[in-house]
Amino acid sequence: MEFVSQDIASPPEESGPVHPCWSAVFSLSLSVVGFIISEMLPASLLTPIASDLRVTEGMAGQAVTATSMVAVFASLFMAAITRHVDRRVVLLAFAALLIASNLLVAFAFSYPMLLAGRVLLGIGLGGFWSMAAAVSIRLVPPAMVPRALSIIFGGVSVGMVAAVPVGSYLGALIGWRGIFMGSALLALIAFCWQFFVLPSISPRGQSRLATLFELLKRPQVGVGKIGMVLVFGGHFLFFTYLRPFLEGVTGVGADGVAAILLGFGITNIAGTALSGAMIRASLRMTLAAMPLLMASLALGLVTLGGAPPMATLFVAGWGFAFGVFPVAWTTWVTQTVPDETESAGGLQVAVIQASIAAGAGIGGALLDAHGPRGAFAGAGIVLLAAAATVLLYLRPQSAWTAASAAEPAPLMQPGRENGK
């Protein structure tokens, strides 16, 4: 593999390198896969992790909360903290944190050690997402930026499909520690690849936290962020504790869980693929209809989830509905804040990670207090509130513009794809 030795200087905002560095782009996409898999693994390995470390499944689920809480702060502050550091060095540091976090979890002999590993993941995750897109657009000429972004964020779909069903299936064969060891190996491959192909990329611009607060004062931005909190919080309140529900209520084993979650991943991709047509018809109705559908599915699982065929159908429907959200909310961001998409993207990272933390945390408490049905009922209520918020208060632009289609919010989270 050839080492790219030339620097990419700080070109004018409208220009870029003459020759694309596709190998570097694909190496970043592999990191995306690694981060998504590592973030999502506890959802498929919750039961064996809890049993091995002698904690409740609700406490084990807080490993997701810990990662997300740390990622919130990392996404907000990392760009400012590293504003004078070569972006190649920074991205390699994030890849190294991904390796270290998986190894620490794999060898965890106590609950605090598990949380420590997940904290390291949160630092790398939030930092990576805060600048991955901004770096990627400097690896290719301007005309090729949409293709580069689609490659990098395409790793989200791969990670989502692979993490939960594969983790659940292989976890029964090699144990949850073996799964995290495999994740560390994947992260090591990404690190080595990036070490040889990432060029030196000098920092650009002055990162300011004040811009984030200025954005929240704009009309509709605050309401939109509340909608995001409810949607993504409701999803992770449901999704983090899906395995305990399928095992304890539906009564399926590890193979059944893996098959149902694979169906979730496939329909998730289908939802993403069809989201463009739905958004062109009506962005506002898409943003409202999908959480309403998800709320219905959650409440349906509470009442009918004891039957494996019904649970399979409902979980697949949930995967489709959630697949629409990354594109829909990205479109909303680019239409609402067209002049500050980078700052709005950074704020979006923090909002979504905070939502994941809140959803996983509340879900864990409901699971311990009322069982899996309690967590799912809570998810349904939160998502009903999300639909009501969109219908009553959100007024996105009605027109689908070429600019919004070509300029996705540059900074997105695990499980979130670009607006293409």
PDB file of C-alpha atoms in Angstrom, residues 107-312:
ATOM      1  CA  PHE A 107     -10.465  -8.013  29.311  1.00  0.00           C
ATOM      2  CA  ALA A 108     -12.797  -6.306  31.788  1.00  0.00           C
ATOM      3  CA  PHE A 109     -12.994  -8.245  35.060  1.00  0.00           C
ATOM      4  CA  SER A 110     -15.273  -5.704  36.765  1.00  0.00           C
ATOM      5  CA  TYR A 111     -18.079  -3.301  35.938  1.00  0.00           C
ATOM      6  CA  PRO A 112     -15.930  -0.160  36.444  1.00  0.00           C
ATOM      7  CA  MET A 113     -13.377  -1.566  33.988  1.00  0.00           C
ATOM      8  CA  LEU A 114     -16.169  -2.092  31.450  1.00  0.00           C
ATOM      9  CA  LEU A 115     -17.284   1.506  31.880  1.00  0.00           C
ATOM     10  CA  ALA A 116     -13.699   2.743  31.529  1.00  0.00           C
ATOM     11  CA  GLY A 117     -13.441   1.044  28.163  1.00  0.00           C
ATOM     12  CA  ARG A 118     -16.723   2.576  27.054  1.00  0.00           C
ATOM     13  CA  VAL A 119     -15.552   6.030  28.159  1.00  0.00           C
ATOM     14  CA  LEU A 120     -12.510   5.701  25.900  1.00  0.00           C
ATOM     15  CA  LEU A 121     -14.855   4.744  23.086  1.00  0.00           C
ATOM     16  CA  GLY A 122     -16.950   7.847  23.753  1.00  0.00           C
ATOM     17  CA  ILE A 123     -13.904  10.111  23.435  1.00  0.00           C
ATOM     18  CA  GLY A 124     -12.892   8.550  20.137  1.00  0.00           C
ATOM     19  CA  LEU A 125     -16.451   8.357  18.832  1.00  0.00           C
ATOM     20  CA  GLY A 126     -17.412  11.961  19.545  1.00  0.00           C
ATOM     21  CA  GLY A 127     -14.090  13.293  18.327  1.00  0.00           C
ATOM     22  CA  PHE A 128     -14.143  11.248  15.133  1.00  0.00           C
ATOM     23  CA  TRP A 129     -17.645  12.291  14.162  1.00  0.00           C
ATOM     24  CA  SER A 130     -16.930  15.935  14.921  1.00  0.00           C
ATOM     25  CA  MET A 131     -14.369  16.170  12.117  1.00  0.00           C
ATOM     26  CA  ALA A 132     -14.618  13.103   9.840  1.00  0.00           C
ATOM     27  CA  ALA A 133     -16.716  14.835   7.192  1.00  0.00           C
ATOM     28  CA  ALA A 134     -14.727  18.067   7.372  1.00  0.00           C
ATOM     29  CA  VAL A 135     -11.547  16.069   6.716  1.00  0.00           C
ATOM     30  CA  SER A 136     -13.077  13.910   4.003  1.00  0.00           C
ATOM     31  CA  ILE A 137     -14.034  16.885   1.832  1.00  0.00           C
ATOM     32  CA  ARG A 138     -10.351  17.843   1.742  1.00  0.00           C
ATOM     33  CA  LEU A 139      -9.305  14.443   0.435  1.00  0.00           C
ATOM     34  CA  VAL A 140     -11.021  14.776  -2.954  1.00  0.00           C
ATOM     35  CA  PRO A 141     -11.743  17.512  -5.534  1.00  0.00           C
ATOM     36  CA  PRO A 142     -14.980  19.445  -4.913  1.00  0.00           C
ATOM     37  CA  ALA A 143     -16.874  17.625  -7.669  1.00  0.00           C
ATOM     38  CA  MET A 144     -16.190  14.293  -5.934  1.00  0.00           C
ATOM     39  CA  VAL A 145     -17.197  15.349  -2.407  1.00  0.00           C
ATOM     40  CA  PRO A 146     -20.709  13.808  -2.524  1.00  0.00           C
ATOM     41  CA  ARG A 147     -19.221  10.478  -3.572  1.00  0.00           C
ATOM     42  CA  ALA A 148     -16.603  10.625  -0.805  1.00  0.00           C
ATOM     43  CA  LEU A 149     -19.216  11.415   1.840  1.00  0.00           C
ATOM     44  CA  SER A 150     -21.457   8.603   0.632  1.00  0.00           C
ATOM     45  CA  ILE A 151     -18.545   6.160   0.921  1.00  0.00           C
ATOM     46  CA  ILE A 152     -17.621   7.285   4.427  1.00  0.00           C
ATOM     47  CA  PHE A 153     -21.151   7.369   5.795  1.00  0.00           C
ATOM     48  CA  GLY A 154     -21.976   4.168   3.951  1.00  0.00           C
ATOM     49  CA  GLY A 155     -19.974   2.562   6.742  1.00  0.00           C
ATOM     50  CA  VAL A 156     -22.877   3.416   9.030  1.00  0.00           C
ATOM     51  CA  SER A 157     -25.218   1.026   7.224  1.00  0.00           C
ATOM     52  CA  VAL A 158     -22.588  -1.703   7.148  1.00  0.00           C
ATOM     53  CA  GLY A 159     -21.924  -1.299  10.855  1.00  0.00           C
ATOM     54  CA  MET A 160     -25.617  -1.252  11.754  1.00  0.00           C
ATOM     55  CA  VAL A 161     -26.336  -4.415   9.782  1.00  0.00           C
ATOM     56  CA  ALA A 162     -23.279  -6.241  11.101  1.00  0.00           C
ATOM     57  CA  ALA A 163     -23.088  -5.176  14.743  1.00  0.00           C
ATOM     58  CA  VAL A 164     -26.200  -6.516  16.387  1.00  0.00           C
ATOM     59  CA  PRO A 165     -27.116  -9.706  14.477  1.00  0.00           C
ATOM     60  CA  VAL A 166     -23.510 -10.814  13.919  1.00  0.00           C
ATOM     61  CA  GLY A 167     -22.600  -9.910  17.498  1.00  0.00           C
ATOM     62  CA  SER A 168     -25.546 -11.883  18.822  1.00  0.00           C
ATOM     63  CA  TYR A 169     -24.788 -14.941  16.673  1.00  0.00           C
ATOM     64  CA  LEU A 170     -21.011 -15.026  17.132  1.00  0.00           C
ATOM     65  CA  GLY A 171     -21.346 -14.160  20.799  1.00  0.00           C
ATOM     66  CA  ALA A 172     -22.974 -17.542  21.337  1.00  0.00           C
ATOM     67  CA  LEU A 173     -20.005 -19.212  19.638  1.00  0.00           C
ATOM     68  CA  ILE A 174     -16.934 -17.350  20.907  1.00  0.00           C
ATOM     69  CA  GLY A 175     -18.318 -15.365  23.840  1.00  0.00           C
ATOM     70  CA  TRP A 176     -18.819 -11.633  24.236  1.00  0.00           C
ATOM     71  CA  ARG A 177     -15.139 -11.082  25.060  1.00  0.00           C
ATOM     72  CA  GLY A 178     -14.157 -12.719  21.792  1.00  0.00           C
ATOM     73  CA  ILE A 179     -16.497 -10.364  19.925  1.00  0.00           C
ATOM     74  CA  PHE A 180     -14.808  -7.308  21.419  1.00  0.00           C
ATOM     75  CA  MET A 181     -11.413  -8.785  20.598  1.00  0.00           C
ATOM     76  CA  GLY A 182     -12.584  -9.089  16.992  1.00  0.00           C
ATOM     77  CA  SER A 183     -13.668  -5.446  17.088  1.00  0.00           C
ATOM     78  CA  ALA A 184     -10.217  -4.482  18.335  1.00  0.00           C
ATOM     79  CA  LEU A 185      -8.681  -6.353  15.404  1.00  0.00           C
ATOM     80  CA  LEU A 186     -10.927  -4.496  12.951  1.00  0.00           C
ATOM     81  CA  ALA A 187      -9.900  -1.211  14.570  1.00  0.00           C
ATOM     82  CA  LEU A 188      -6.231  -2.195  14.275  1.00  0.00           C
ATOM     83  CA  ILE A 189      -6.669  -2.805  10.540  1.00  0.00           C
ATOM     84  CA  ALA A 190      -8.277   0.617  10.162  1.00  0.00           C
ATOM     85  CA  PHE A 191      -5.430   2.232  12.138  1.00  0.00           C
ATOM     86  CA  CYS A 192      -2.732   0.611   9.994  1.00  0.00           C
ATOM     87  CA  TRP A 193      -4.539   1.502   6.778  1.00  0.00           C
ATOM     88  CA  GLN A 194      -4.887   5.137   7.822  1.00  0.00           C
ATOM     89  CA  PHE A 195      -1.281   5.285   8.990  1.00  0.00           C
ATOM     90  CA  PHE A 196      -0.094   4.475   5.477  1.00  0.00           C
ATOM     91  CA  VAL A 197      -2.585   6.425   3.368  1.00  0.00           C
ATOM     92  CA  LEU A 198      -3.792   9.469   5.315  1.00  0.00           C
ATOM     93  CA  PRO A 199      -1.930  12.596   4.188  1.00  0.00           C
ATOM     94  CA  SER A 200      -0.996  15.447   6.455  1.00  0.00           C
ATOM     95  CA  ILE A 201      -4.000  17.763   6.766  1.00  0.00           C
ATOM     96  CA  SER A 202      -3.442  21.096   8.435  1.00  0.00           C
ATOM     97  CA  PRO A 203      -6.210  22.498  10.687  1.00  0.00           C
ATOM     98  CA  ARG A 204      -8.519  25.018   9.081  1.00  0.00           C
ATOM     99  CA  GLY A 205     -10.711  27.714  10.559  1.00  0.00           C
ATOM    100  CA  GLN A 206     -11.335  28.862  14.114  1.00  0.00           C
ATOM    101  CA  SER A 207     -13.602  26.582  16.096  1.00  0.00           C
ATOM    102  CA  ARG A 208     -15.909  28.559  18.383  1.00  0.00           C
ATOM    103  CA  LEU A 209     -18.408  27.232  20.856  1.00  0.00           C
ATOM    104  CA  ALA A 210     -20.338  30.518  20.722  1.00  0.00           C
ATOM    105  CA  THR A 211     -21.691  29.648  17.274  1.00  0.00           C
ATOM    106  CA  LEU A 212     -23.475  26.611  18.681  1.00  0.00           C
ATOM    107  CA  PHE A 213     -25.398  28.762  21.147  1.00  0.00           C
ATOM    108  CA  GLU A 214     -26.164  31.352  18.477  1.00  0.00           C
ATOM    109  CA  LEU A 215     -27.751  28.645  16.342  1.00  0.00           C
ATOM    110  CA  LEU A 216     -30.109  27.634  19.130  1.00  0.00           C
ATOM    111  CA  LYS A 217     -31.535  31.168  19.153  1.00  0.00           C
ATOM    112  CA  ARG A 218     -32.689  30.876  15.548  1.00  0.00           C
ATOM    113  CA  PRO A 219     -36.364  30.163  14.822  1.00  0.00           C
ATOM    114  CA  GLN A 220     -37.212  26.459  14.586  1.00  0.00           C
ATOM    115  CA  VAL A 221     -33.711  25.245  15.531  1.00  0.00           C
ATOM    116  CA  GLY A 222     -34.556  24.742  19.193  1.00  0.00           C
ATOM    117  CA  VAL A 223     -37.811  22.963  18.352  1.00  0.00           C
ATOM    118  CA  GLY A 224     -36.014  20.750  15.851  1.00  0.00           C
ATOM    119  CA  LYS A 225     -33.408  19.732  18.400  1.00  0.00           C
ATOM    120  CA  ILE A 226     -36.169  18.810  20.857  1.00  0.00           C
ATOM    121  CA  GLY A 227     -37.697  16.658  18.132  1.00  0.00           C
ATOM    122  CA  MET A 228     -34.327  14.955  17.573  1.00  0.00           C
ATOM    123  CA  VAL A 229     -33.924  14.285  21.289  1.00  0.00           C
ATOM    124  CA  LEU A 230     -37.320  12.601  21.474  1.00  0.00           C
ATOM    125  CA  VAL A 231     -36.869  10.578  18.282  1.00  0.00           C
ATOM    126  CA  PHE A 232     -33.375   9.255  18.900  1.00  0.00           C
ATOM    127  CA  GLY A 233     -33.945   8.930  22.640  1.00  0.00           C
ATOM    128  CA  GLY A 234     -37.078   6.894  22.011  1.00  0.00           C
ATOM    129  CA  HIS A 235     -35.263   4.691  19.522  1.00  0.00           C
ATOM    130  CA  PHE A 236     -32.413   3.834  21.879  1.00  0.00           C
ATOM    131  CA  LEU A 237     -34.775   3.402  24.813  1.00  0.00           C
ATOM    132  CA  PHE A 238     -36.253   0.629  22.652  1.00  0.00           C
ATOM    133  CA  PHE A 239     -33.249  -0.700  20.762  1.00  0.00           C
ATOM    134  CA  THR A 240     -30.759  -0.968  23.640  1.00  0.00           C
ATOM    135  CA  TYR A 241     -33.025  -3.423  25.451  1.00  0.00           C
ATOM    136  CA  LEU A 242     -34.361  -5.322  22.461  1.00  0.00           C
ATOM    137  CA  ARG A 243     -32.436  -8.514  23.220  1.00  0.00           C
ATOM    138  CA  PRO A 244     -33.755  -8.860  26.804  1.00  0.00           C
ATOM    139  CA  PHE A 245     -37.267  -8.424  25.397  1.00  0.00           C
ATOM    140  CA  LEU A 246     -36.803 -11.015  22.661  1.00  0.00           C
ATOM    141  CA  GLU A 247     -35.312 -13.512  25.106  1.00  0.00           C
ATOM    142  CA  GLY A 248     -37.535 -12.836  28.100  1.00  0.00           C
ATOM    143  CA  VAL A 249     -40.891 -12.022  26.475  1.00  0.00           C
ATOM    144  CA  THR A 250     -40.788 -13.464  22.957  1.00  0.00           C
ATOM    145  CA  GLY A 251     -38.854 -16.503  24.185  1.00  0.00           C
ATOM    146  CA  VAL A 252     -36.352 -16.893  21.336  1.00  0.00           C
ATOM    147  CA  GLY A 253     -32.751 -18.072  21.702  1.00  0.00           C
ATOM    148  CA  ALA A 254     -29.515 -16.584  20.414  1.00  0.00           C
ATOM    149  CA  ASP A 255     -30.114 -17.774  16.846  1.00  0.00           C
ATOM    150  CA  GLY A 256     -33.609 -16.309  16.850  1.00  0.00           C
ATOM    151  CA  VAL A 257     -32.367 -12.987  18.198  1.00  0.00           C
ATOM    152  CA  ALA A 258     -29.696 -12.859  15.498  1.00  0.00           C
ATOM    153  CA  ALA A 259     -32.237 -13.599  12.743  1.00  0.00           C
ATOM    154  CA  ILE A 260     -34.699 -10.973  13.970  1.00  0.00           C
ATOM    155  CA  LEU A 261     -31.966  -8.352  14.283  1.00  0.00           C
ATOM    156  CA  LEU A 262     -30.681  -9.187  10.817  1.00  0.00           C
ATOM    157  CA  GLY A 263     -34.174  -8.448   9.547  1.00  0.00           C
ATOM    158  CA  PHE A 264     -34.001  -5.137  11.409  1.00  0.00           C
ATOM    159  CA  GLY A 265     -30.753  -4.268   9.623  1.00  0.00           C
ATOM    160  CA  ILE A 266     -32.074  -5.160   6.166  1.00  0.00           C
ATOM    161  CA  THR A 267     -35.268  -3.128   6.558  1.00  0.00           C
ATOM    162  CA  ASN A 268     -33.213  -0.269   8.003  1.00  0.00           C
ATOM    163  CA  ILE A 269     -31.302  -0.081   4.718  1.00  0.00           C
ATOM    164  CA  ALA A 270     -34.594  -0.241   2.806  1.00  0.00           C
ATOM    165  CA  GLY A 271     -35.973   2.676   4.812  1.00  0.00           C
ATOM    166  CA  THR A 272     -32.901   4.735   4.024  1.00  0.00           C
ATOM    167  CA  ALA A 273     -33.181   3.901   0.326  1.00  0.00           C
ATOM    168  CA  LEU A 274     -36.840   4.971   0.143  1.00  0.00           C
ATOM    169  CA  SER A 275     -36.536   8.023   2.364  1.00  0.00           C
ATOM    170  CA  GLY A 276     -35.743  10.414  -0.491  1.00  0.00           C
ATOM    171  CA  ALA A 277     -39.093   9.840  -2.193  1.00  0.00           C
ATOM    172  CA  MET A 278     -40.925  10.241   1.115  1.00  0.00           C
ATOM    173  CA  ILE A 279     -39.138  13.487   1.907  1.00  0.00           C
ATOM    174  CA  ARG A 280     -39.832  14.900  -1.548  1.00  0.00           C
ATOM    175  CA  ALA A 281     -43.522  14.252  -0.947  1.00  0.00           C
ATOM    176  CA  SER A 282     -43.507  15.965   2.473  1.00  0.00           C
ATOM    177  CA  LEU A 283     -40.600  16.420   4.851  1.00  0.00           C
ATOM    178  CA  ARG A 284     -42.825  17.466   7.739  1.00  0.00           C
ATOM    179  CA  MET A 285     -45.159  14.496   7.382  1.00  0.00           C
ATOM    180  CA  THR A 286     -42.200  12.129   7.078  1.00  0.00           C
ATOM    181  CA  LEU A 287     -40.697  13.499  10.289  1.00  0.00           C
ATOM    182  CA  ALA A 288     -44.054  13.045  12.038  1.00  0.00           C
ATOM    183  CA  ALA A 289     -45.266   9.767  10.527  1.00  0.00           C
ATOM    184  CA  MET A 290     -42.171   7.706  11.288  1.00  0.00           C
ATOM    185  CA  PRO A 291     -42.120   8.246  15.091  1.00  0.00           C
ATOM    186  CA  LEU A 292     -45.888   7.664  15.093  1.00  0.00           C
ATOM    187  CA  LEU A 293     -45.329   4.343  13.322  1.00  0.00           C
ATOM    188  CA  MET A 294     -42.515   3.435  15.723  1.00  0.00           C
ATOM    189  CA  ALA A 295     -44.701   4.266  18.735  1.00  0.00           C
ATOM    190  CA  SER A 296     -47.411   1.967  17.358  1.00  0.00           C
ATOM    191  CA  LEU A 297     -44.861  -0.807  16.850  1.00  0.00           C
ATOM    192  CA  ALA A 298     -43.481  -0.424  20.386  1.00  0.00           C
ATOM    193  CA  LEU A 299     -46.939  -0.593  21.927  1.00  0.00           C
ATOM    194  CA  GLY A 300     -47.772  -3.506  19.611  1.00  0.00           C
ATOM    195  CA  LEU A 301     -44.755  -5.394  20.926  1.00  0.00           C
ATOM    196  CA  VAL A 302     -45.885  -4.746  24.499  1.00  0.00           C
ATOM    197  CA  THR A 303     -49.190  -6.463  23.805  1.00  0.00           C
ATOM    198  CA  LEU A 304     -48.388  -8.977  21.030  1.00  0.00           C
ATOM    199  CA  GLY A 305     -44.612  -9.414  21.282  1.00  0.00           C
ATOM    200  CA  GLY A 306     -44.888 -12.805  22.948  1.00  0.00           C
ATOM    201  CA  ALA A 307     -45.472 -14.399  19.535  1.00  0.00           C
ATOM    202  CA  PRO A 308     -42.204 -14.741  17.537  1.00  0.00           C
ATOM    203  CA  PRO A 309     -43.812 -14.022  14.112  1.00  0.00           C
ATOM    204  CA  MET A 310     -45.400 -10.807  15.389  1.00  0.00           C
ATOM    205  CA  ALA A 311     -42.202  -9.732  17.130  1.00  0.00           C
ATOM    206  CA  THR A 312     -40.238 -10.339  13.932  1.00  0.00           C
TER     207      THR A 312
END
